[in-house]
Coordinates of C-alpha atoms and ligand atoms in Angstrom, one line a residue:
M1 CA -8.5 -2.1 -7.4
C2 CA -10.1 -0.1 -10.2
G3 CA -11.0 3.5 -9.8
I4 CA -14.5 4.9 -10.0
V5 CA -15.5 8.6 -10.3
G6 CA -18.9 10.2 -11.1
Y7 CA -20.5 13.6 -11.0
V8 CA -24.0 15.0 -11.4
G9 CA -24.5 18.8 -11.0
D10 CA -24.2 22.3 -12.4
K11 CA -20.6 21.9 -13.6
N12 CA -19.2 20.2 -16.6
C13 CA -18.5 16.6 -15.4
V14 CA -15.8 15.8 -17.9
P15 CA -12.8 17.6 -16.4
I16 CA -14.0 16.5 -12.9
I17 CA -14.0 12.9 -14.0
I18 CA -10.7 13.0 -15.9
E19 CA -9.0 14.8 -13.0
G20 CA -10.5 12.3 -10.5
L21 CA -9.4 9.3 -12.6
K22 CA -5.8 10.7 -12.7
R23 CA -5.8 10.8 -8.9
L24 CA -7.1 7.2 -8.8
E25 CA -4.8 5.9 -11.5
Y26 CA -2.5 4.4 -8.8
R27 CA -5.3 2.0 -8.1
G28 CA -5.4 0.5 -11.6
Y29 CA -4.0 1.7 -14.9
D30 CA -4.7 -0.9 -17.6
S31 CA -7.4 1.0 -19.4
A32 CA -9.8 3.9 -18.8
G33 CA -13.2 5.0 -19.9
I34 CA -15.9 7.6 -19.5
A35 CA -19.7 7.7 -20.1
V36 CA -21.8 10.9 -20.1
L37 CA -25.4 11.7 -20.8
N38 CA -26.1 14.6 -23.1
N39 CA -29.6 15.7 -24.3
G40 CA -31.0 12.2 -23.8
N41 CA -28.1 10.5 -25.5
S42 CA -25.3 8.4 -24.1
I43 CA -21.7 8.9 -25.1
I44 CA -19.0 6.5 -24.2
L45 CA -15.2 6.9 -24.8
K46 CA -12.7 4.2 -23.7
N47 CA -9.2 3.0 -24.4
K48 CA -6.5 0.7 -23.4
G49 CA -3.8 2.3 -21.3
K50 CA -3.5 5.5 -19.4
V51 CA -6.1 8.1 -18.4
S52 CA -3.9 10.6 -20.4
F53 CA -5.0 8.8 -23.6
L54 CA -8.6 9.1 -22.6
E55 CA -8.1 12.8 -21.8
K56 CA -6.9 13.3 -25.4
S57 CA -10.0 11.6 -26.9
V58 CA -12.2 13.6 -24.6
E59 CA -10.6 16.8 -25.8
Q60 CA -10.8 15.8 -29.5
A61 CA -14.5 14.9 -29.1
G62 CA -15.2 18.2 -27.3
L63 CA -17.0 16.2 -24.7
S64 CA -19.1 18.2 -22.1
A65 CA -22.0 17.2 -19.9
H66 CA -23.5 17.6 -16.5
I67 CA -23.7 13.9 -15.6
G68 CA -21.1 11.2 -16.1
I69 CA -19.1 8.3 -14.8
G70 CA -15.5 7.3 -15.3
H71 CA -13.3 4.3 -14.6
T72 CA -9.7 3.3 -14.6
R73 CA -9.2 -0.5 -14.7
W74 CA -7.0 -3.2 -13.2
A75 CA -7.9 -6.2 -15.3
T76 CA -9.3 -9.3 -13.5
H77 CA -11.5 -11.0 -16.2
G78 CA -10.4 -10.3 -19.7
I79 CA -7.2 -8.7 -21.0
P80 CA -6.7 -4.9 -20.9
N81 CA -8.2 -3.7 -24.2
E82 CA -10.8 -1.3 -25.3
L83 CA -13.7 -3.8 -25.3
N84 CA -13.0 -4.9 -21.8
A85 CA -12.6 -1.3 -20.5
H86 CA -15.5 0.2 -18.6
P87 CA -18.1 1.6 -18.8
H88 CA -20.1 -1.4 -20.0
C89 CA -23.7 -1.0 -21.3
N90 CA -26.9 -2.7 -22.1
T91 CA -27.8 -3.6 -25.7
D92 CA -29.3 -0.2 -26.7
Q93 CA -26.6 1.7 -24.8
S94 CA -29.2 3.5 -22.7
L95 CA -27.6 2.3 -19.5
M96 CA -24.0 2.6 -18.6
L97 CA -22.1 1.0 -15.7
I98 CA -18.7 1.0 -14.1
H99 CA -17.7 -1.7 -11.7
N100 CA -15.0 -2.4 -9.2
G101 CA -14.9 -6.0 -7.8
I102 CA -15.6 -9.5 -9.0
I103 CA -18.9 -11.0 -9.9
E104 CA -18.4 -14.6 -8.9
N105 CA -21.6 -16.0 -10.5
Y106 CA -21.1 -14.1 -13.8
Q107 CA -20.9 -17.3 -15.9
V108 CA -24.3 -18.5 -14.6
L109 CA -25.8 -15.0 -15.2
K110 CA -24.1 -14.7 -18.6
T111 CA -25.5 -18.1 -19.8
M112 CA -28.9 -17.1 -18.6
L113 CA -28.8 -13.7 -20.3
K114 CA -27.4 -15.2 -23.5
K115 CA -30.4 -17.6 -23.7
S116 CA -32.6 -14.5 -23.8
G117 CA -30.8 -13.3 -26.9
I118 CA -28.3 -10.9 -25.3
K119 CA -24.9 -10.5 -27.1
F120 CA -21.9 -9.8 -25.0
L121 CA -19.1 -7.6 -26.3
S122 CA -16.4 -8.1 -23.7
D123 CA -14.8 -10.9 -21.7
T124 CA -15.5 -9.2 -18.4
D125 CA -17.6 -10.4 -15.5
S126 CA -18.8 -6.8 -15.1
E127 CA -20.8 -6.7 -18.4
V128 CA -23.5 -9.0 -17.0
I129 CA -24.6 -6.3 -14.6
P130 CA -25.9 -3.7 -17.1
H131 CA -27.8 -6.5 -18.9
L132 CA -29.2 -7.8 -15.7
I133 CA -30.3 -4.3 -14.6
D134 CA -31.9 -3.9 -18.1
S135 CA -33.9 -7.0 -17.6
F136 CA -35.5 -5.4 -14.6
L137 CA -36.0 -2.1 -16.3
K138 CA -37.9 -4.0 -19.0
K139 CA -40.2 -5.3 -16.3
G140 CA -41.2 -1.7 -15.6
H141 CA -39.0 -0.8 -12.6
D142 CA -37.3 2.5 -12.3
L143 CA -33.4 2.6 -12.3
F144 CA -33.0 2.5 -8.6
E145 CA -35.2 -0.5 -8.1
A146 CA -33.8 -2.3 -11.2
V147 CA -30.3 -1.9 -9.8
R148 CA -31.5 -3.1 -6.4
F149 CA -33.2 -6.2 -7.9
A150 CA -30.2 -7.0 -10.1
L151 CA -27.8 -6.8 -7.2
N152 CA -29.9 -9.3 -5.2
E153 CA -29.0 -11.8 -8.0
V154 CA -25.3 -11.1 -8.0
E155 CA -22.7 -13.0 -5.9
G156 CA -19.3 -11.5 -5.3
T157 CA -18.0 -8.0 -4.7
Y158 CA -18.9 -4.7 -6.2
G159 CA -18.7 -1.0 -6.1
I160 CA -20.8 0.2 -9.0
A161 CA -22.2 3.4 -10.5
V162 CA -24.9 3.5 -13.2
I163 CA -26.4 6.2 -15.4
Y164 CA -29.5 5.8 -17.6
T165 CA -30.7 8.0 -20.5
K166 CA -34.3 7.8 -19.4
E167 CA -33.5 9.0 -15.9
P168 CA -30.8 11.5 -16.9
N169 CA -30.6 13.5 -13.6
K170 CA -29.2 10.8 -11.3
I171 CA -26.4 8.3 -10.7
V172 CA -27.3 5.1 -8.8
C173 CA -24.4 3.5 -6.9
A174 CA -24.0 0.6 -4.6
K175 CA -21.3 -1.2 -2.6
K176 CA -20.4 -4.6 -1.4
G177 CA -16.8 -5.4 -0.6
S178 CA -15.4 -2.6 -2.8
P179 CA -15.2 1.0 -1.4
L180 CA -17.5 3.7 -2.5
V181 CA -17.9 7.2 -1.1
I182 CA -20.3 10.0 -2.0
G183 CA -19.1 13.6 -2.0
I184 CA -21.5 16.4 -1.2
G185 CA -20.8 19.6 -3.1
E186 CA -22.7 22.8 -3.9
N187 CA -25.3 22.1 -6.6
G188 CA -23.5 18.9 -7.3
H189 CA -22.8 15.4 -5.9
Y190 CA -19.8 13.1 -6.6
I191 CA -19.1 9.5 -6.2
A192 CA -15.7 7.8 -6.0
S193 CA -14.0 4.7 -5.0
D194 CA -11.5 6.7 -3.0
V195 CA -11.6 10.2 -1.4
N196 CA -8.5 11.2 -3.3
A197 CA -10.7 11.8 -6.4
L198 CA -13.1 14.1 -4.4
I199 CA -10.8 16.1 -2.2
A200 CA -10.3 18.9 -4.8
H201 CA -14.1 19.5 -4.8
T202 CA -15.5 18.8 -1.4
K203 CA -14.5 17.6 2.1
Q204 CA -18.0 16.5 3.1
V205 CA -18.4 12.8 2.4
V206 CA -20.6 9.8 3.1
Y207 CA -19.2 6.3 3.1
L208 CA -21.5 3.6 1.8
E209 CA -21.4 0.3 3.7
D210 CA -21.7 -3.1 2.3
G211 CA -25.2 -3.9 1.0
E212 CA -26.1 -0.3 0.6
I213 CA -27.4 1.5 -2.5
A214 CA -27.8 5.2 -3.1
E215 CA -29.0 7.6 -5.7
I216 CA -27.4 10.9 -6.1
F217 CA -28.8 14.0 -7.8
A218 CA -27.4 17.5 -8.2
D219 CA -29.0 18.7 -5.0
R220 CA -29.6 15.6 -2.8
F221 CA -28.9 12.0 -2.2
S222 CA -30.7 9.1 -0.5
A223 CA -29.7 5.6 0.5
K224 CA -31.3 2.2 1.3
T225 CA -30.1 -1.3 1.9
I226 CA -30.4 -3.6 -1.0
E227 CA -33.1 -5.4 1.0
D228 CA -35.1 -2.1 0.7
E229 CA -34.7 -0.7 4.2
D230 CA -34.4 3.1 4.5
I231 CA -31.2 4.3 6.1
Q232 CA -29.8 7.7 7.3
K233 CA -26.2 8.2 6.4
E234 CA -23.8 10.3 8.5
I235 CA -21.9 13.1 6.7
I236 CA -18.2 13.1 7.6
E237 CA -15.8 16.0 7.3
L238 CA -12.4 15.1 5.8
T239 CA -9.3 16.6 7.3
M240 CA -6.8 15.8 4.5
S241 CA -5.8 18.5 2.0
L242 CA -5.1 18.5 -1.7
D243 CA -1.4 19.2 -1.2
E244 CA -1.0 15.8 0.5
I245 CA -1.9 14.0 -2.7
D246 CA 0.3 16.0 -5.0
R247 CA 3.9 15.1 -6.0
G248 CA 5.2 18.3 -4.3
G249 CA 8.1 18.9 -6.7
Y250 CA 9.4 15.3 -6.7
Q251 CA 9.8 13.3 -9.9
T252 CA 7.7 10.5 -8.5
F253 CA 5.3 9.8 -5.6
M254 CA 7.5 7.0 -4.4
L255 CA 10.5 9.3 -3.9
K256 CA 8.4 11.9 -2.3
E257 CA 7.0 9.3 0.1
I258 CA 10.4 7.9 1.0
M259 CA 11.7 11.5 1.6
E260 CA 8.6 12.3 3.7
Q261 CA 9.4 9.6 6.3
P262 CA 11.0 11.8 9.0
E263 CA 7.8 13.8 9.0
S264 CA 5.4 10.9 8.5
V265 CA 7.0 8.9 11.4
R266 CA 6.8 12.0 13.5
N267 CA 3.1 12.3 12.6
S268 CA 2.6 8.6 13.5
M269 CA 4.0 9.3 17.0
R270 CA 2.7 12.8 17.5
G271 CA 0.9 13.4 20.8
R272 CA 1.1 9.7 21.6
L273 CA 4.3 9.4 23.7
I274 CA 4.2 10.5 27.3
F275 CA 7.7 11.1 28.8
E276 CA 6.6 11.5 32.4
E277 CA 4.9 8.1 32.4
G278 CA 7.4 6.5 30.0
T279 CA 4.4 5.2 28.0
A280 CA 2.1 5.8 25.0
K281 CA -1.5 7.0 24.8
L282 CA -3.6 5.6 22.0
G283 CA -7.1 6.8 22.0
G284 CA -8.4 4.2 19.6
L285 CA -7.4 1.4 22.0
E286 CA -8.7 2.9 25.3
S287 CA -12.1 1.1 25.3
V288 CA -10.5 -2.3 24.7
L289 CA -7.3 -1.8 26.7
D290 CA -8.1 -4.2 29.5
R291 CA -9.1 -7.0 27.2
L292 CA -6.1 -6.3 25.0
S293 CA -3.6 -6.3 27.9
H294 CA -5.0 -9.7 29.1
S295 CA -4.8 -11.3 25.7
K296 CA -3.6 -14.9 25.9
R297 CA -2.5 -14.8 22.3
I298 CA -2.0 -12.2 19.7
I299 CA -2.4 -12.8 16.0
I300 CA -1.3 -10.3 13.4
S301 CA -2.9 -10.6 10.0
A302 CA -2.1 -8.7 6.8
C303 CA -0.9 -8.9 3.2
G304 CA 2.3 -7.9 1.5
T305 CA 4.3 -5.1 3.1
S306 CA 1.8 -4.8 5.9
W307 CA 2.4 -8.5 6.6
H308 CA 6.2 -7.8 6.9
A309 CA 5.3 -5.0 9.4
G310 CA 3.4 -7.7 11.3
L311 CA 6.4 -9.9 11.5
V312 CA 8.4 -7.1 13.1
G313 CA 5.4 -6.7 15.5
E314 CA 5.7 -10.3 16.5
Y315 CA 9.3 -9.7 17.6
M316 CA 8.2 -6.6 19.6
F317 CA 5.3 -8.3 21.3
E318 CA 7.1 -11.4 22.2
Q319 CA 10.2 -9.5 23.5
F320 CA 8.4 -6.9 25.6
L321 CA 4.9 -8.4 26.3
R322 CA 5.8 -12.1 26.5
I323 CA 2.4 -12.8 24.8
P324 CA 2.6 -15.6 22.2
T325 CA 2.2 -13.9 18.9
E326 CA 1.5 -15.4 15.4
V327 CA 1.6 -13.7 12.1
E328 CA -0.8 -14.9 9.4
Y329 CA -1.3 -14.0 5.8
A330 CA -4.9 -12.7 5.7
S331 CA -5.6 -14.8 2.6
E332 CA -4.7 -17.9 4.5
L333 CA -6.4 -16.9 7.8
R334 CA -9.7 -16.3 6.1
Y335 CA -10.0 -19.8 4.6
R336 CA -8.2 -21.8 7.2
N337 CA -11.1 -22.0 9.7
P338 CA -8.7 -20.6 12.3
I339 CA -8.9 -21.7 15.9
I340 CA -9.9 -18.6 17.8
N341 CA -10.0 -18.9 21.5
E342 CA -11.4 -16.6 24.2
G343 CA -8.7 -14.1 25.0
D344 CA -7.3 -13.9 21.5
T345 CA -6.7 -10.5 20.0
I346 CA -6.1 -10.1 16.3
F347 CA -4.5 -7.0 14.8
F348 CA -5.2 -6.4 11.1
I349 CA -2.7 -4.2 9.5
S350 CA -3.5 -2.4 6.2
Q351 CA -2.3 0.8 4.6
S352 CA -5.4 1.2 2.5
G353 CA -7.8 -0.4 4.9
E354 CA -9.5 -1.9 1.8
T355 CA -7.5 -5.0 1.1
A356 CA -10.1 -7.7 0.3
D357 CA -8.4 -10.6 2.0
T358 CA -7.6 -8.6 5.2
L359 CA -11.1 -7.3 5.4
A360 CA -12.6 -10.8 4.9
A361 CA -10.2 -12.3 7.5
M362 CA -11.3 -9.6 9.9
K363 CA -15.0 -10.4 9.4
E364 CA -14.3 -14.1 9.8
A365 CA -12.3 -13.5 13.1
K366 CA -15.1 -11.3 14.4
R367 CA -17.6 -14.0 13.7
K368 CA -15.5 -16.3 15.8
G369 CA -15.4 -13.8 18.7
A370 CA -11.9 -12.5 18.6
L371 CA -11.1 -8.9 19.6
C372 CA -10.3 -7.4 16.2
L373 CA -8.2 -4.3 16.1
A374 CA -7.0 -2.3 13.1
I375 CA -3.8 -0.6 12.2
C376 CA -4.7 1.4 9.1
N377 CA -3.5 4.5 7.3
V378 CA -6.6 5.5 5.4
V379 CA -9.0 7.2 7.8
G380 CA -12.6 5.9 7.5
S381 CA -11.5 2.9 5.4
S382 CA -13.5 -0.3 5.6
I383 CA -11.1 -2.2 7.8
A384 CA -10.9 0.7 10.2
R385 CA -14.7 1.0 10.4
E386 CA -15.2 -2.8 10.8
S387 CA -12.8 -3.1 13.7
D388 CA -13.4 -3.1 17.5
G389 CA -10.8 -0.4 17.9
G390 CA -7.4 0.5 16.5
V391 CA -4.7 3.0 15.7
Y392 CA -4.4 5.1 12.7
I393 CA -0.9 5.4 11.2
H394 CA -1.3 9.0 10.1
A395 CA 1.4 8.7 7.5
G396 CA -0.6 10.8 5.1
P397 CA -1.9 9.5 1.7
E398 CA 0.4 7.0 0.1
I399 CA 0.0 7.1 -3.7
G400 CA 3.1 5.2 -5.0
V401 CA 2.1 1.5 -5.4
A402 CA 5.2 0.4 -3.5
S403 CA 4.5 1.0 0.1
T404 CA 7.3 3.0 1.9
K405 CA 6.1 5.5 4.5
A406 CA 3.1 3.4 5.4
F407 CA 5.6 0.6 6.4
T408 CA 7.7 2.8 8.7
G409 CA 4.4 4.2 10.1
Q410 CA 3.1 0.7 10.8
L411 CA 6.3 -0.1 12.6
T412 CA 6.0 3.1 14.6
V413 CA 2.4 2.2 15.6
L414 CA 3.4 -1.3 16.6
A415 CA 6.2 0.0 18.7
L416 CA 3.8 2.5 20.4
I417 CA 1.3 -0.4 21.1
T418 CA 4.3 -2.4 22.6
I419 CA 5.3 0.5 24.9
L420 CA 1.7 1.1 26.0
L421 CA 1.1 -2.6 26.9
A422 CA 4.6 -3.3 28.3
R423 CA 4.2 -0.4 30.7
R424 CA 0.9 -1.9 31.9
K425 CA 2.9 -5.2 32.4
D426 CA 6.4 -5.3 33.8
M427 CA 8.4 -2.6 32.0
S428 CA 9.8 -0.1 34.5
L429 CA 9.3 3.7 34.3
A430 CA 13.0 4.1 33.8
D431 CA 12.9 1.6 30.8
G432 CA 9.8 3.3 29.4
K433 CA 11.6 6.7 29.6
A434 CA 14.7 5.2 28.0
L435 CA 12.6 3.9 25.2
Y436 CA 10.9 7.3 24.8
N437 CA 14.3 8.9 24.4
E438 CA 15.3 6.5 21.6
F439 CA 11.9 6.8 20.0
I440 CA 11.9 10.6 19.6
Q441 CA 15.3 10.5 17.9
I442 CA 14.0 8.2 15.1
P443 CA 12.8 11.0 12.6
E444 CA 16.2 12.7 12.8
K445 CA 18.0 9.5 12.2
I446 CA 15.8 8.7 9.2
Q447 CA 16.8 12.2 7.9
K448 CA 20.4 11.3 8.3
I449 CA 19.9 8.1 6.2
L450 CA 18.1 10.0 3.5
S451 CA 21.2 12.3 3.2
L452 CA 22.9 9.1 1.8
N453 CA 20.6 9.2 -1.2
E454 CA 23.4 10.0 -3.7
K455 CA 25.7 7.4 -2.4
I456 CA 22.9 4.8 -2.7
E457 CA 22.2 5.9 -6.2
T458 CA 25.8 5.2 -7.1
I459 CA 25.5 1.7 -5.7
A460 CA 22.3 1.3 -7.7
E461 CA 24.2 2.0 -10.9
E462 CA 26.6 -0.9 -10.1
F463 CA 23.7 -3.4 -9.7
K464 CA 21.0 -2.2 -12.1
D465 CA 21.7 -5.0 -14.6
S466 CA 21.7 -7.8 -12.0
K467 CA 19.1 -10.5 -12.6
N468 CA 18.8 -11.7 -9.0
F469 CA 19.3 -10.4 -5.5
L470 CA 19.4 -12.0 -2.1
Y471 CA 18.5 -10.0 1.1
L472 CA 19.6 -11.5 4.4
G473 CA 18.9 -10.3 8.0
R474 CA 18.4 -11.8 11.4
G475 CA 15.9 -11.2 14.2
Y476 CA 14.1 -7.9 13.8
N477 CA 15.9 -7.4 10.5
F478 CA 14.7 -10.6 8.9
P479 CA 11.3 -9.0 8.0
V480 CA 13.3 -6.1 6.7
A481 CA 15.1 -8.5 4.4
L482 CA 11.8 -9.6 3.1
E483 CA 10.6 -6.1 2.6
G484 CA 13.8 -5.0 0.9
A485 CA 13.4 -7.9 -1.6
L486 CA 9.7 -7.1 -2.2
K487 CA 10.5 -3.4 -2.9
L488 CA 13.1 -4.4 -5.5
K489 CA 10.9 -7.1 -7.1
E490 CA 7.8 -4.9 -7.5
I491 CA 9.3 -1.9 -9.0
S492 CA 12.5 -3.1 -10.8
Y493 CA 11.2 -6.6 -11.9
I494 CA 14.5 -8.1 -10.7
H495 CA 14.0 -11.4 -9.0
A496 CA 14.8 -11.0 -5.3
E497 CA 14.5 -13.2 -2.2
G498 CA 14.6 -12.3 1.4
Y499 CA 15.8 -14.9 4.0
P500 CA 16.8 -15.1 7.6
A501 CA 20.6 -15.0 7.2
A502 CA 21.1 -18.4 8.8
E503 CA 18.7 -20.1 6.4
M504 CA 21.1 -19.2 3.6
K505 CA 23.2 -22.3 4.2
H506 CA 20.0 -24.5 3.9
G507 CA 19.7 -23.9 0.2
P508 CA 20.0 -20.3 -1.2
I509 CA 23.8 -20.4 -1.0
A510 CA 23.7 -22.6 -4.0
L511 CA 22.8 -19.6 -6.0
V512 CA 25.7 -17.5 -4.9
D513 CA 28.5 -16.7 -7.4
E514 CA 30.2 -13.5 -8.7
N515 CA 26.9 -12.5 -10.3
M516 CA 24.8 -12.6 -7.2
P517 CA 24.4 -9.4 -5.2
V518 CA 23.7 -10.1 -1.5
V519 CA 22.3 -7.4 0.7
F520 CA 23.1 -7.9 4.4
I521 CA 21.2 -6.0 7.0
A522 CA 24.0 -6.0 9.6
P523 CA 23.7 -3.4 12.3
K524 CA 25.7 -3.9 15.5
D525 CA 23.3 -5.8 17.6
S526 CA 23.2 -9.1 19.4
T527 CA 23.3 -11.1 16.2
Y528 CA 26.2 -9.1 14.6
D529 CA 28.9 -11.8 15.0
K530 CA 26.6 -14.4 13.5
I531 CA 25.9 -12.2 10.5
I532 CA 29.5 -11.5 10.0
S533 CA 30.1 -15.3 9.7
N534 CA 27.3 -15.3 7.0
I535 CA 29.1 -12.5 5.2
E536 CA 32.3 -14.5 5.2
E537 CA 30.5 -17.4 3.7
I538 CA 29.1 -15.3 0.9
K539 CA 32.5 -13.7 0.3
A540 CA 34.2 -17.1 0.1
R541 CA 31.8 -17.8 -2.8
K542 CA 32.5 -14.5 -4.6
G543 CA 29.1 -13.0 -4.0
R544 CA 29.0 -9.2 -4.2
I545 CA 27.9 -7.8 -0.9
I546 CA 26.1 -4.6 0.1
A547 CA 25.9 -4.2 3.9
I548 CA 23.5 -1.9 5.8
A549 CA 25.8 -1.4 8.8
S550 CA 26.1 0.7 12.0
E551 CA 27.8 4.1 11.5
H552 CA 30.7 3.3 13.8
D553 CA 31.4 -0.1 12.4
T554 CA 34.7 0.2 10.5
E555 CA 35.5 -3.5 10.5
I556 CA 32.7 -4.4 8.1
D557 CA 34.2 -2.3 5.3
K558 CA 37.0 -4.7 4.9
L559 CA 34.6 -7.6 4.3
V560 CA 32.0 -6.2 1.9
D561 CA 32.0 -4.4 -1.4
F562 CA 29.7 -1.6 -0.4
T563 CA 28.5 -0.3 2.9
I564 CA 25.6 2.0 3.7
K565 CA 26.2 3.3 7.3
I566 CA 23.2 4.2 9.4
P567 CA 22.7 5.5 13.0
D568 CA 22.2 3.1 15.8
T569 CA 19.1 2.6 17.9
I570 CA 17.6 -0.1 20.1
R571 CA 16.7 -3.4 18.4
M572 CA 13.0 -2.9 18.3
L573 CA 13.2 0.4 16.4
M574 CA 16.0 -0.7 14.1
P575 CA 13.8 -1.8 11.3
I576 CA 12.4 1.7 10.9
L577 CA 15.9 2.7 10.0
T578 CA 17.3 -0.3 8.2
V579 CA 14.4 -0.4 5.7
V580 CA 15.0 3.2 4.4
P581 CA 18.3 2.5 2.5
L582 CA 16.6 -0.5 1.0
Q583 CA 13.7 1.6 -0.3
L584 CA 16.2 4.0 -1.9
L585 CA 18.2 1.2 -3.4
A586 CA 15.2 -0.4 -5.0
Y587 CA 14.0 3.0 -6.2
H588 CA 17.2 4.0 -7.9
I589 CA 17.7 0.6 -9.6
A590 CA 14.2 0.8 -11.0
M591 CA 14.6 4.4 -12.1
K592 CA 17.9 3.6 -13.8
K593 CA 16.1 0.8 -15.7
G594 CA 13.7 3.5 -16.9
L595 CA 10.7 2.0 -15.2
N596 CA 7.5 3.6 -13.8
V597 CA 8.0 3.2 -10.1
D598 CA 4.7 4.7 -9.1
Q599 CA 2.7 2.4 -11.4
P600 CA 4.7 -0.9 -11.8
R601 CA 3.3 -3.4 -14.2
N602 CA 0.5 -5.7 -13.1
L603 CA 0.2 -4.1 -9.7
A604 CA -2.4 -1.9 -8.1
K605 CA -2.3 0.1 -4.9
S606 CA -5.0 -1.6 -3.0
V607 CA -6.0 -5.2 -3.8
T608 CA -9.7 -5.0 -3.4
V609 CA -10.3 -8.3 -5.1
E610 CA -9.3 -11.8 -4.0
Ligands
LIG701 C1 3.6 -3.0 -1.0 O1 4.6 -2.4 -1.6 C2 2.6 -3.7 -1.9 N1 2.2 -2.9 -3.0 C3 1.6 -4.6 -1.3 O2 2.3 -5.7 -0.9 C4 0.7 -4.1 -0.1 O3 1.5 -3.9 1.0 C5 -0.4 -5.1 0.1 O4 -1.2 -5.2 -1.0 C6 -1.2 -4.8 1.3 O5 -1.9 -3.6 1.2 P1 -2.6 -2.8 2.4 O6 -1.5 -2.5 3.4 O7 -3.2 -1.7 1.8 O8 -3.6 -3.8 3.0

């Protein structure tokens, strides 16, 4: 969840590292640090808080060098403070290291190293690694070998980068369970935990795989496995551009990403819907299509917002494919010793493609013989690479920690998969074409909802001081209630719960009084009458109601305090629309509370540790 950047080459590494860290700050923002090598000396600067503080110290120190590494931290072991910030070093400060991941046997290693007289300065698990590497340097190994030997003693996950005063022309880096990518430039090489940090400098990248270690110089790089086998790495050309990861005139990334949704959803479906055949074409599934169509059971596994998308997928698959579908938190699936039968397919959904639990659940399911398919946004991410096939979301980079456009993209992809498979089963051509016609109108309908932004901001003003919120929906809109509540919680720190509307009477209704705002997702669908009864029940208890309703529904205005009217569509596509006003509501409430929506407290964009 932390961010790693490094550079060795002709240029001054300091602005490259600071700029790269800013682009990675969405991954972790508790503290930041930089280490460089200059004329045989090591210099380390670090601080608690933002990269902008580090930038100031770097300017004041007039720091400049041709090799360096930088880190932005999301604390796991040890509170966010200067001592726990990375880089960490060995005793004589000749070796500096940044680490992303968790060293699970750090206590054992720390005790062993302490016995040999080593003093630790931080509470982190990471600090054991430079000392461990140092113990191998002292045995006469060079840096690359010392790192390799040290990593053979380490249990857990890591993406690391190391520099050493006695070998001042190289960065050694390695990966297991935390992403790491090498960027190839002219007279310079980069490393980063995320291509966003490299894209301003190069589009040629090499992804390290788990258990691989590399050394990069200004003019070359080479890689091995940590078991010492030589490997040839493939150079990949990135297609994303720098504009995609800038705020583009918006005050926040989150607002930009909400507003981008007409286009991002269009991109998710672009070239994939075929009107004449009333179906979809998904290249990444072609090689597994027969096996997938004949699945006896589908499991969808993910975390957070992606898990909510999976719940919507369950409704889609069961309605149109009649294949039993289960949705599992990846963190539970991986440790539950799941029963995987022949004929099971598991979809793993992940915006980042790096979520530790989702990746581990996929590896476990693969081991048990399931067909493992990925729905990811980040091209070339670990989950995408590990899968047997899959579909990219193509929503473009999502920087705001709260997922918005990735969610609507995930729903779009799940709907495309549904059409594709349903047409291979018993959906008629006419029904496929009707679905196509609904589908292609979705971006325009999202645009219409976005034009309600000011109205939603006014509603947010009314509720910004509320302490609790309930979100209720039925059927396809139950997962949207969960997602609406999650959005509000994570960026406004207001306690919010999502429930299936009918469950309200089984407990949550006890919370309802005049101080409890209740958001109903109540479009005119087959559950409308039932949800109106639920609205009446809340009203009778003086709850304040906001309803997301169909644009032609005039009856509902008489029952609720505020309505947000949205265009109609078919049930399976409705969540792509109903979630948008909930994103805006959460956004405006958080902004009115003066909070940082892009970097909410305690969170990080991709959870690459357990
Ligand atoms: C969403 O707003 C959250 N920040 C979080 O729940 C996220 O969806 C979850 O961590 C899964 O991430 P992934 O999609 O990158 O796997």
